[in-house]
């Protein structure tokens, strides 16, 4: 169901990718009672893309979450999700104490964009 795209301009090693994926899966499954089987995470090397902010090309680190909106999910729930994902990035990527502009997470976007679909043979719940 949910799809998290992690675009990164800094290199992420396998252990960092694994730790981010595990932590984001944990956050999402606890926040929305979603089985972990349905949480999808994709890492995208943003160095092969051209990203612009304020009309200028920039190196970015950004997480976009495509989730189901509605039901009992509130704006506050999604705000908390974005904050916890951002904190997770900082904990995993800057665990050695190295904080630089290049390692900063520039944005977390949570988009209530999934209307319907199937996954692993199951129709998404309304």
mmCIF file of C-alpha atoms in Angstrom:
data_model
loop_
_atom_site.group_PDB
_atom_site.id
_atom_site.type_symbol
_atom_site.label_atom_id
_atom_site.label_comp_id
_atom_site.label_asym_id
_atom_site.label_seq_id
_atom_site.Cartn_x
_atom_site.Cartn_y
_atom_site.Cartn_z
ATOM 1 C CA UNK A 1 0.000 0.000 0.000
ATOM 2 C CA UNK A 2 2.238 2.869 1.070
ATOM 3 C CA UNK A 3 5.247 3.650 -1.083
ATOM 4 C CA UNK A 4 8.141 5.619 0.358
ATOM 5 C CA UNK A 5 10.636 6.978 -2.165
ATOM 6 C CA UNK A 6 13.933 8.014 -0.635
ATOM 7 C CA UNK A 7 15.856 10.233 -3.033
ATOM 8 C CA UNK A 8 19.408 10.773 -1.855
ATOM 9 C CA UNK A 9 22.305 12.758 -3.242
ATOM 10 C CA UNK A 10 24.724 11.340 -0.691
ATOM 11 C CA UNK A 11 25.848 7.728 -0.952
ATOM 12 C CA UNK A 12 23.932 5.389 1.351
ATOM 13 C CA UNK A 13 25.526 2.058 2.129
ATOM 14 C CA UNK A 14 23.531 -1.144 2.476
ATOM 15 C CA UNK A 15 23.375 -0.925 6.275
ATOM 16 C CA UNK A 16 22.013 2.640 6.134
ATOM 17 C CA UNK A 17 19.393 1.649 3.546
ATOM 18 C CA UNK A 18 18.422 -1.356 5.643
ATOM 19 C CA UNK A 19 18.169 0.672 8.853
ATOM 20 C CA UNK A 20 16.085 3.402 7.180
ATOM 21 C CA UNK A 21 13.780 0.836 5.559
ATOM 22 C CA UNK A 22 13.290 -1.061 8.817
ATOM 23 C CA UNK A 23 12.644 2.107 10.823
ATOM 24 C CA UNK A 24 10.201 3.628 8.321
ATOM 25 C CA UNK A 25 8.352 0.308 8.064
ATOM 26 C CA UNK A 26 8.104 0.209 11.857
ATOM 27 C CA UNK A 27 6.839 3.798 12.033
ATOM 28 C CA UNK A 28 4.182 3.226 9.374
ATOM 29 C CA UNK A 29 2.955 -0.136 10.688
ATOM 30 C CA UNK A 30 2.582 1.204 14.228
ATOM 31 C CA UNK A 31 0.989 4.487 13.197
ATOM 32 C CA UNK A 32 -1.610 3.015 10.836
ATOM 33 C CA UNK A 33 -1.890 -0.691 11.840
ATOM 34 C CA UNK A 34 -0.676 -1.746 8.381
ATOM 35 C CA UNK A 35 0.959 -5.178 7.992
ATOM 36 C CA UNK A 36 4.648 -4.757 7.126
ATOM 37 C CA UNK A 37 4.124 -6.868 3.987
ATOM 38 C CA UNK A 38 2.424 -3.840 2.420
ATOM 39 C CA UNK A 39 5.045 -1.158 3.210
ATOM 40 C CA UNK A 40 7.169 -0.482 0.098
ATOM 41 C CA UNK A 41 10.383 1.538 0.175
ATOM 42 C CA UNK A 42 12.469 2.487 -2.854
ATOM 43 C CA UNK A 43 15.861 4.199 -2.789
ATOM 44 C CA UNK A 44 16.681 6.493 -5.689
ATOM 45 C CA UNK A 45 20.160 7.874 -6.341
ATOM 46 C CA UNK A 46 19.315 11.532 -6.961
ATOM 47 C CA UNK A 47 22.748 12.217 -8.460
ATOM 48 C CA UNK A 48 21.438 10.905 -11.768
ATOM 49 C CA UNK A 49 18.518 13.364 -11.706
ATOM 50 C CA UNK A 50 18.277 17.094 -12.079
ATOM 51 C CA UNK A 51 16.475 18.690 -9.126
ATOM 52 C CA UNK A 52 15.672 22.369 -8.900
ATOM 53 C CA UNK A 53 14.668 24.415 -5.873
ATOM 54 C CA UNK A 54 13.824 28.101 -6.291
ATOM 55 C CA UNK A 55 14.830 27.814 -9.946
ATOM 56 C CA UNK A 56 18.360 26.626 -9.132
ATOM 57 C CA UNK A 57 19.780 23.150 -9.528
ATOM 58 C CA UNK A 58 20.356 21.556 -6.131
ATOM 59 C CA UNK A 59 21.541 18.296 -4.675
ATOM 60 C CA UNK A 60 18.684 16.979 -2.548
ATOM 61 C CA UNK A 61 17.812 14.358 0.022
ATOM 62 C CA UNK A 62 14.043 13.956 0.043
ATOM 63 C CA UNK A 63 11.482 11.382 1.165
ATOM 64 C CA UNK A 64 8.094 11.217 -0.528
ATOM 65 C CA UNK A 65 5.435 8.965 0.995
ATOM 66 C CA UNK A 66 2.441 7.931 -1.094
ATOM 67 C CA UNK A 67 -0.224 6.774 1.360
ATOM 68 C CA UNK A 68 -3.960 6.272 1.643
ATOM 69 C CA UNK A 69 -5.824 9.234 3.090
ATOM 70 C CA UNK A 70 -9.227 9.202 4.692
ATOM 71 C CA UNK A 71 -10.825 6.938 7.238
ATOM 72 C CA UNK A 72 -9.674 7.829 10.716
ATOM 73 C CA UNK A 73 -6.355 9.261 9.499
ATOM 74 C CA UNK A 74 -6.037 12.928 10.406
ATOM 75 C CA UNK A 75 -3.738 15.729 9.360
ATOM 76 C CA UNK A 76 -2.110 15.424 12.780
ATOM 77 C CA UNK A 77 -1.399 11.737 12.066
ATOM 78 C CA UNK A 78 0.362 12.646 8.821
ATOM 79 C CA UNK A 79 2.236 15.514 10.500
ATOM 80 C CA UNK A 80 3.533 13.083 13.117
ATOM 81 C CA UNK A 81 4.478 10.588 10.395
ATOM 82 C CA UNK A 82 6.509 13.232 8.537
ATOM 83 C CA UNK A 83 8.234 14.341 11.742
ATOM 84 C CA UNK A 84 9.139 10.799 12.801
ATOM 85 C CA UNK A 85 10.480 9.936 9.333
ATOM 86 C CA UNK A 86 12.604 13.103 9.394
ATOM 87 C CA UNK A 87 13.958 12.235 12.851
ATOM 88 C CA UNK A 88 14.759 8.727 11.626
ATOM 89 C CA UNK A 89 16.814 10.083 8.718
ATOM 90 C CA UNK A 90 18.791 12.255 11.117
ATOM 91 C CA UNK A 91 19.378 9.383 13.554
ATOM 92 C CA UNK A 92 20.523 6.944 10.846
ATOM 93 C CA UNK A 93 22.457 9.243 8.504
ATOM 94 C CA UNK A 94 24.088 11.439 11.146
ATOM 95 C CA UNK A 95 24.683 8.775 13.805
ATOM 96 C CA UNK A 96 28.430 9.374 13.683
ATOM 97 C CA UNK A 97 27.867 13.011 14.652
ATOM 98 C CA UNK A 98 28.676 14.294 11.172
ATOM 99 C CA UNK A 99 26.171 16.994 10.335
ATOM 100 C CA UNK A 100 26.659 18.790 7.065
ATOM 101 C CA UNK A 101 24.443 20.495 4.534
ATOM 102 C CA UNK A 102 24.985 17.583 2.141
ATOM 103 C CA UNK A 103 23.673 15.059 4.706
ATOM 104 C CA UNK A 104 20.610 17.113 5.626
ATOM 105 C CA UNK A 105 17.147 15.821 4.736
ATOM 106 C CA UNK A 106 15.665 18.629 2.650
ATOM 107 C CA UNK A 107 12.014 17.542 2.644
ATOM 108 C CA UNK A 108 9.481 14.932 3.643
ATOM 109 C CA UNK A 109 6.281 14.972 1.599
ATOM 110 C CA UNK A 110 3.306 12.816 2.605
ATOM 111 C CA UNK A 111 0.826 12.524 -0.236
ATOM 112 C CA UNK A 112 -2.602 10.944 0.222
ATOM 113 C CA UNK A 113 -2.468 9.709 -3.354
ATOM 114 C CA UNK A 114 -3.511 6.053 -3.304
ATOM 115 C CA UNK A 115 -7.179 5.716 -4.238
ATOM 116 C CA UNK A 116 -7.352 2.006 -5.040
ATOM 117 C CA UNK A 117 -5.268 -0.905 -6.253
ATOM 118 C CA UNK A 118 -4.201 -4.437 -5.463
ATOM 119 C CA UNK A 119 -1.111 -5.703 -3.746
ATOM 120 C CA UNK A 120 -0.063 -9.302 -3.170
ATOM 121 C CA UNK A 121 -3.492 -10.375 -4.404
ATOM 122 C CA UNK A 122 -5.421 -8.154 -1.993
ATOM 123 C CA UNK A 123 -7.660 -5.239 -2.960
ATOM 124 C CA UNK A 124 -6.671 -2.174 -0.959
ATOM 125 C CA UNK A 125 -9.129 -1.399 1.837
ATOM 126 C CA UNK A 126 -11.285 1.701 1.472
#
